[in-house]
Short mmCIF file of C-alpha atoms in Angstrom, two decimals:
data_model
loop_
_atom_site.label_atom_id
_atom_site.label_comp_id
_atom_site.label_asym_id
_atom_site.label_seq_id
_atom_site.Cartn_x
_atom_site.Cartn_y
_atom_site.Cartn_z
CA ARG A 258 92.97 -24.25 215.79
CA ARG A 259 91.06 -23.82 219.03
CA LEU A 260 93.38 -26.36 220.68
CA GLU A 261 96.67 -24.87 219.54
CA HIS A 262 97.64 -23.85 223.12
CA ARG A 263 97.01 -27.33 224.47
CA ALA A 264 99.25 -30.40 224.32
CA VAL A 265 97.22 -32.43 221.86
CA LEU A 266 98.55 -34.95 219.33
CA LEU A 267 96.32 -36.27 216.57
CA LEU A 268 97.66 -39.32 214.80
CA ALA A 269 96.07 -40.28 211.47
CA THR A 270 96.89 -42.96 208.89
CA ALA A 271 96.00 -42.96 205.22
CA ARG A 272 97.00 -44.74 202.04
CA ILE A 273 98.75 -42.08 199.99
CA GLU A 274 97.39 -43.48 196.74
CA GLU A 275 93.80 -43.09 197.98
CA ILE A 276 93.96 -39.49 199.23
CA GLY A 277 93.10 -38.31 195.73
CA ASP A 278 89.68 -39.96 196.12
CA ALA A 279 88.85 -37.67 199.08
CA PRO A 280 89.27 -34.03 197.90
CA MET A 281 88.26 -32.52 201.26
CA LEU A 282 90.85 -34.63 203.08
CA GLY A 283 93.48 -33.57 200.57
CA ARG A 284 92.71 -29.88 201.14
CA VAL A 285 92.84 -30.28 204.93
CA LEU A 286 96.21 -32.02 204.76
CA ASP A 287 97.62 -29.38 202.40
CA GLU A 288 96.42 -26.61 204.72
CA GLN A 289 97.88 -28.25 207.83
CA SER A 290 101.17 -28.78 206.02
CA ARG A 291 101.36 -25.12 204.92
CA GLU A 292 100.69 -23.96 208.48
CA ARG A 293 103.37 -26.31 209.80
CA ARG A 294 100.86 -28.13 211.98
CA MET A 295 101.58 -31.52 210.45
CA THR A 296 104.52 -33.90 210.30
CA GLU A 297 104.24 -36.54 207.58
CA ILE A 298 105.93 -39.92 208.04
CA VAL A 299 105.96 -42.12 204.95
CA LEU A 300 106.13 -45.81 205.79
CA GLY A 301 108.01 -47.97 203.31
CA PRO A 302 107.83 -51.76 203.04
CA LEU A 303 109.33 -53.98 205.71
CA GLY A 304 112.73 -55.56 205.16
CA ARG A 305 113.24 -59.33 205.07
CA ALA A 306 114.22 -59.53 208.77
CA ALA A 307 111.25 -57.41 209.90
CA THR A 308 108.87 -59.50 207.76
CA THR A 309 110.23 -62.67 209.39
CA ASP A 310 109.75 -61.11 212.84
CA LEU A 311 106.16 -60.24 211.93
CA VAL A 312 105.51 -63.83 210.80
CA ARG A 313 106.98 -65.20 214.04
CA GLY A 314 104.69 -62.94 216.04
CA LEU A 315 101.61 -64.14 214.15
CA VAL A 316 102.04 -67.92 214.26
CA ALA A 317 101.18 -70.09 217.21
CA ARG A 318 103.97 -71.47 219.35
CA GLY A 319 105.06 -75.04 218.81
CA ILE A 320 105.81 -74.85 215.07
CA ALA A 321 109.19 -76.36 214.15
CA GLU A 322 111.99 -73.85 213.53
CA ALA A 323 112.64 -75.18 210.03
CA ASP A 324 108.93 -74.85 209.13
CA LEU A 325 108.90 -71.34 210.58
CA ASP A 326 111.90 -70.35 208.44
CA THR A 327 110.21 -71.78 205.33
CA LEU A 328 106.98 -69.90 206.10
CA GLY A 329 108.94 -66.69 206.67
CA GLU A 330 110.63 -67.03 203.25
CA GLN A 331 107.32 -67.76 201.52
CA VAL A 332 105.62 -64.78 203.12
CA TRP A 333 108.56 -62.50 202.28
CA ARG A 334 108.48 -63.63 198.63
CA ILE A 335 104.72 -63.13 198.34
CA SER A 336 104.44 -59.88 200.32
CA GLU A 337 107.70 -58.17 199.29
CA GLY A 338 107.52 -56.42 202.67
CA SER A 339 103.88 -55.27 202.56
CA PRO A 340 102.61 -55.77 206.15
CA PHE A 341 98.98 -56.13 205.03
CA ILE A 342 99.82 -58.85 202.50
CA ALA A 343 102.14 -60.55 205.02
CA VAL A 344 99.46 -60.69 207.73
CA GLU A 345 96.74 -61.90 205.36
CA THR A 346 99.08 -64.50 203.86
CA VAL A 347 99.87 -65.96 207.29
CA ARG A 348 96.15 -66.04 208.14
CA ALA A 349 95.33 -67.75 204.86
CA ARG A 350 98.10 -70.29 205.44
CA GLN A 351 96.67 -71.05 208.89
CA GLU A 352 93.31 -71.63 207.22
CA GLY A 353 94.87 -74.23 204.93
CA MET A 354 95.61 -72.25 201.75
CA SER A 355 98.68 -73.41 199.82
CA LEU A 356 101.33 -70.74 199.26
CA GLU A 357 102.64 -72.40 196.09
CA PRO A 358 102.38 -70.91 193.57
CA ALA A 359 101.62 -67.31 194.55
CA THR A 360 99.57 -65.88 191.70
CA GLY A 361 96.70 -63.48 191.38
CA ASP A 362 94.30 -66.44 191.54
CA THR A 363 95.70 -67.89 194.77
CA LEU A 364 96.30 -64.76 196.84
CA PRO A 365 94.45 -64.44 200.17
CA ALA A 366 90.90 -63.26 199.46
CA ARG A 367 91.23 -59.96 201.35
CA VAL A 368 94.48 -59.10 199.56
CA ARG A 369 92.93 -59.84 196.18
CA ALA A 370 89.80 -57.82 197.05
CA MET A 371 91.90 -54.85 198.19
CA LEU A 372 93.97 -54.88 194.98
CA LEU A 373 90.89 -55.29 192.78
CA GLY A 374 89.33 -52.34 194.63
CA ARG A 375 92.32 -50.16 193.77
CA ILE A 376 92.14 -51.23 190.13
CA GLY A 377 88.37 -50.69 190.01
CA ARG A 378 88.71 -47.01 191.01
CA LEU A 379 90.77 -46.23 187.92
CA GLY A 380 89.45 -44.31 184.95
CA GLU A 381 88.72 -46.32 181.80
CA ARG A 382 91.87 -45.22 179.96
CA SER A 383 94.12 -45.80 182.95
CA ARG A 384 92.70 -49.27 183.43
CA SER A 385 93.19 -50.12 179.73
CA LEU A 386 96.80 -48.95 179.94
CA LEU A 387 97.37 -50.97 183.14
CA GLU A 388 95.96 -54.14 181.56
CA ALA A 389 98.16 -53.77 178.47
CA ALA A 390 101.17 -53.16 180.72
CA ALA A 391 100.40 -56.36 182.66
CA VAL A 392 100.35 -58.31 179.39
CA ILE A 393 103.73 -56.85 178.37
CA GLY A 394 105.29 -57.95 181.67
CA ARG A 395 106.46 -56.69 185.04
CA ASP A 396 108.30 -53.70 183.50
CA PHE A 397 107.36 -51.90 180.31
CA ASP A 398 108.20 -49.07 177.95
CA PHE A 399 105.81 -46.10 177.65
CA SER A 400 105.89 -45.97 173.86
CA LEU A 401 105.16 -49.70 173.56
CA VAL A 402 102.16 -49.69 175.90
CA GLN A 403 100.84 -46.53 174.23
CA HIS A 404 100.94 -48.21 170.81
CA ALA A 405 99.36 -51.39 172.20
CA VAL A 406 96.24 -49.51 173.39
CA TRP A 407 96.06 -47.12 170.40
CA MET A 408 96.10 -43.97 172.54
CA ASP A 409 97.60 -40.67 171.51
CA GLU A 410 100.68 -39.66 173.48
CA ALA A 411 98.94 -37.04 175.65
CA ALA A 412 96.08 -39.35 176.67
CA ALA A 413 98.48 -42.20 177.45
CA ALA A 414 100.67 -39.88 179.53
CA THR A 415 97.65 -38.71 181.55
CA ALA A 416 96.56 -42.31 182.13
CA LEU A 417 100.07 -43.30 183.20
CA GLU A 418 100.25 -40.36 185.61
CA GLU A 419 97.14 -41.69 187.36
CA LEU A 420 98.76 -45.13 187.67
CA VAL A 421 101.86 -43.56 189.20
CA ARG A 422 99.81 -41.35 191.53
CA ARG A 423 97.89 -44.37 192.77
CA ARG A 424 101.15 -46.25 193.37
CA LEU A 425 100.29 -49.05 190.97
CA VAL A 426 103.38 -48.42 188.83
CA HIS A 427 106.52 -46.35 189.28
CA GLY A 428 109.29 -45.06 187.05
CA VAL A 429 112.53 -47.01 186.72
CA GLY A 430 114.91 -44.92 184.62
CA GLU A 431 113.34 -44.58 181.17
CA ARG A 432 110.97 -47.46 181.83
CA PHE A 433 108.08 -48.19 184.19
CA ASP A 434 107.48 -51.08 186.56
CA PHE A 435 104.63 -52.39 188.70
CA THR A 436 105.20 -51.40 192.32
CA HIS A 437 104.51 -54.94 193.49
CA ASP A 438 104.48 -58.38 191.84
CA ARG A 439 101.07 -59.09 193.34
CA ILE A 440 99.54 -56.04 191.60
CA TRP A 441 100.88 -57.26 188.27
CA GLU A 442 99.58 -60.78 188.89
CA VAL A 443 96.10 -59.66 189.97
CA VAL A 444 95.71 -57.31 186.98
CA TYR A 445 96.67 -60.11 184.59
CA ALA A 446 94.57 -62.77 186.34
CA GLN A 447 91.37 -60.69 186.24
CA LEU A 448 91.47 -60.36 182.44
CA SER A 449 88.89 -62.46 180.62
CA PRO A 450 90.36 -65.06 178.19
CA LEU A 451 89.11 -63.04 175.21
CA ARG A 452 90.53 -59.74 176.52
CA ARG A 453 93.83 -61.44 177.32
CA ARG A 454 94.09 -62.92 173.82
CA LEU A 455 93.32 -59.61 172.13
CA LEU A 456 95.83 -57.73 174.29
CA HIS A 457 98.63 -60.23 173.60
CA ALA A 458 98.03 -59.86 169.86
CA ALA A 459 97.93 -56.05 170.22
CA VAL A 460 101.23 -56.06 172.15
CA ALA A 461 102.84 -58.29 169.49
CA ARG A 462 101.73 -55.92 166.72
CA ALA A 463 103.07 -52.97 168.73
CA ILE A 464 106.46 -54.66 169.18
CA GLU A 465 106.70 -55.44 165.46
CA ALA A 466 105.81 -51.84 164.57
CA ARG A 467 108.01 -50.25 167.24
CA TYR A 468 111.12 -52.36 166.60
CA ALA A 469 110.67 -53.23 162.92
CA ILE A 470 114.28 -52.32 162.13
CA ASP A 471 115.69 -54.99 164.46
CA LEU A 472 113.36 -57.74 165.67
CA ALA A 473 116.16 -60.24 166.39
CA PRO A 474 116.39 -59.55 170.16
CA ARG A 475 112.59 -59.82 170.44
CA HIS A 476 111.84 -63.13 168.71
CA ALA A 477 111.22 -64.94 172.02
CA ALA A 478 108.86 -62.25 173.34
CA LEU A 479 107.00 -62.14 170.03
CA GLY A 480 106.70 -65.93 170.06
CA VAL A 481 105.06 -65.76 173.49
CA HIS A 482 102.68 -62.91 172.60
CA TRP A 483 101.60 -64.34 169.24
CA THR A 484 101.06 -67.76 170.88
CA LYS A 485 98.89 -66.28 173.65
CA GLY A 486 97.19 -64.13 171.03
CA GLN A 487 96.48 -67.36 169.08
CA VAL A 488 97.97 -66.01 165.86
CA TRP A 489 99.64 -69.32 165.14
CA ASP A 490 101.52 -68.62 161.88
CA ARG A 491 103.35 -65.62 163.34
CA ALA A 492 103.99 -67.51 166.57
CA ILE A 493 105.70 -70.31 164.62
CA THR A 494 107.96 -67.87 162.78
CA HIS A 495 109.21 -66.16 165.94
CA LEU A 496 109.43 -69.27 168.12
CA ARG A 497 111.53 -70.99 165.47
CA ALA A 498 113.81 -67.96 165.14
CA ALA A 499 114.18 -67.73 168.92
CA GLY A 500 114.96 -71.45 169.12
CA THR A 501 117.68 -71.11 166.48
CA GLN A 502 119.17 -68.19 168.42
CA ALA A 503 119.17 -70.24 171.64
CA ALA A 504 120.86 -73.18 169.93
CA SER A 505 123.53 -70.91 168.42
CA ARG A 506 124.68 -69.96 171.92
CA GLY A 507 124.57 -73.55 173.16
CA ALA A 508 121.31 -73.27 175.10
CA TYR A 509 119.96 -76.54 173.69
CA ARG A 510 117.26 -77.15 176.31
CA GLU A 511 115.85 -73.68 175.68
CA ALA A 512 116.02 -74.32 171.93
CA VAL A 513 114.13 -77.62 172.31
CA ALA A 514 111.43 -75.94 174.43
CA LEU A 515 110.94 -73.17 171.84
CA PHE A 516 110.82 -75.61 168.90
CA GLU A 517 108.29 -77.77 170.77
CA GLN A 518 106.14 -74.68 171.33
CA ALA A 519 106.38 -73.95 167.59
CA LEU A 520 105.38 -77.54 166.88
CA ALA A 521 102.34 -77.19 169.15
CA ALA A 522 101.39 -74.02 167.25
CA VAL A 523 101.64 -75.91 163.92
CA GLY A 524 99.16 -78.40 165.37
CA ARG A 525 96.61 -75.58 165.78
CA LEU A 526 96.61 -74.82 162.03
CA PRO A 527 94.63 -76.72 159.36
CA GLU A 528 96.68 -79.59 157.93
CA ASP A 529 97.77 -78.68 154.42
CA ARG A 530 100.96 -79.10 152.43
CA ASP A 531 102.65 -76.05 153.99
CA THR A 532 101.81 -76.86 157.62
CA VAL A 533 102.84 -80.50 157.15
CA ALA A 534 106.15 -79.35 155.70
CA GLN A 535 106.64 -77.04 158.69
CA GLY A 536 105.86 -79.87 161.08
CA ILE A 537 108.41 -82.15 159.43
CA ASP A 538 111.09 -79.44 159.32
CA LEU A 539 110.62 -78.60 162.99
CA ARG A 540 111.01 -82.27 163.92
CA ILE A 541 114.14 -82.50 161.75
CA ASP A 542 115.59 -79.42 163.48
CA LEU A 543 114.74 -80.82 166.92
CA ARG A 544 117.02 -83.76 166.17
CA ASP A 545 120.02 -81.37 166.04
CA TRP A 546 119.26 -79.93 169.48
CA LEU A 547 118.27 -83.22 171.17
CA MET A 548 121.40 -85.07 170.07
CA PRO A 549 123.90 -83.02 172.17
CA LEU A 550 121.53 -83.42 175.14
CA GLY A 551 121.65 -87.22 174.77
CA GLU A 552 117.84 -87.32 174.40
CA GLN A 553 117.87 -90.26 172.00
CA ASP A 554 114.36 -91.52 172.76
CA ARG A 555 112.75 -88.12 172.08
CA LEU A 556 114.93 -87.72 168.98
CA ALA A 557 113.72 -91.07 167.60
CA ARG A 558 110.08 -90.28 168.45
CA TYR A 559 110.14 -86.99 166.55
CA ALA A 560 111.97 -88.59 163.61
CA ARG A 561 109.36 -91.37 163.34
CA GLU A 562 106.53 -88.82 163.52
CA ALA A 563 108.23 -86.90 160.69
CA GLU A 564 108.63 -90.15 158.73
CA GLN A 565 104.88 -90.90 158.96
CA LEU A 566 103.95 -87.35 157.93
CA ALA A 567 106.30 -87.45 154.93
CA LEU A 568 104.97 -90.86 153.85
CA ARG A 569 101.34 -89.74 154.19
CA HIS A 570 101.91 -86.62 152.10
CA HIS A 571 104.36 -88.16 149.61
CA ASP A 572 107.13 -85.71 150.48
CA HIS A 573 110.03 -87.88 149.27
CA HIS A 574 112.74 -85.26 149.73
CA ARG A 575 111.95 -84.73 153.43
CA LEU A 576 111.38 -88.46 153.85
CA ALA A 577 114.91 -89.15 152.66
CA ILE A 578 116.35 -86.69 155.20
CA VAL A 579 114.34 -88.20 158.06
CA ILE A 580 115.28 -91.76 157.10
CA GLY A 581 118.93 -90.69 157.05
CA HIS A 582 118.57 -89.36 160.59
CA LEU A 583 116.96 -92.61 161.71
CA ALA A 584 119.81 -94.59 160.13
CA HIS A 585 122.28 -92.48 162.10
CA HIS A 586 120.23 -92.85 165.30
CA HIS A 587 120.18 -96.65 165.14
CA TRP A 588 123.90 -96.71 164.28
CA THR A 589 124.75 -94.61 167.36
CA MET A 590 122.55 -96.92 169.48
CA GLY A 591 124.46 -99.97 168.25
CA GLU A 592 121.43 -101.32 166.35
CA GLN A 593 123.31 -102.08 163.16
CA ASP A 594 120.66 -104.13 161.36
CA LEU A 595 118.09 -101.35 161.70
CA ALA A 596 120.72 -98.77 160.74
CA MET A 597 121.47 -100.76 157.54
CA ASP A 598 117.74 -101.05 156.70
CA TYR A 599 117.22 -97.29 157.00
CA ALA A 600 120.47 -96.50 155.15
CA ASN A 601 119.45 -98.72 152.25
CA ARG A 602 116.00 -97.11 152.13
CA MET A 603 117.64 -93.70 152.02
CA LEU A 604 120.00 -94.80 149.25
CA GLY A 605 117.06 -96.09 147.20
CA LEU A 606 115.18 -92.79 147.64
CA ALA A 607 118.27 -90.78 146.70
CA GLU A 608 118.68 -92.78 143.49
CA ARG A 609 115.00 -92.39 142.54
CA LEU A 610 115.17 -88.65 143.25
CA GLY A 611 118.45 -88.31 141.34
CA ASP A 612 119.93 -86.49 144.36
CA PRO A 613 123.72 -86.98 144.60
#
């Protein structure tokens, strides 16, 4: 105020999301704004071209143009226009760090420390909500994350407001999204294995409760969450349903991947009559999706595994089905003697079972 008749310019920079941690600073800024003594300029992220220019200004001369273009694309993808992340990524690359893949575990140390510092200043409820949101995915629904952390609506709304104020998440229509991929990745990466497992199971339960009327569009997501939550029986149910859905629209590779995940989940359960039957059925179903892909070797491998399981557990009905598939496989491969052997075995089983 004593300098108001002099030509003085004071330039200050601050992270908007951190002003709330300095109440005195906040009051000073509010006062200066009311008295029209302050002009605020909000800096957004850099565009792709500006990020590339920044990279070019940071690297030493002599790098090949093609390598420079590749580095520029990698830095743009990792930083999404954040100058700080861009600069630290280039420095880390010059120190020998690989930029593939870019995850919370492989970010430049200073970037990771800065993001962890922002997360560490959160209140307990806000942090819990942020961690559950990271487990759900890059974007999330308020009601779902609220149910996942067992908060009442008012408490969850207050926690979410802090996340928005600190620029960790922002609203996208009726949903919310992390403001930057790297924030999402760091939040997820810093979870302990136990915490991560519990949160995935909590999110799966919340999805089943929230969308109980129609789970069909969410089988794939539930398969992922129950798998990472290590609730194997529920994971199998949803992975199998998601695989059947994928196959029905002709996405056979996706169907095979989902059925193989279900098969891996079966392997985590104690071997009893029910789990063995599930393992055989999944291998039988895989045959239908591998055949149109021309994956004959994998088809035969799964069929022979199913044959051994059925023999070991005296499941003659499933054994007959598997042997029939093997007969067909050898026939399509032009191996007629083997095809006849399997066909005759199947015929003998059918007669003993009295199955027309």
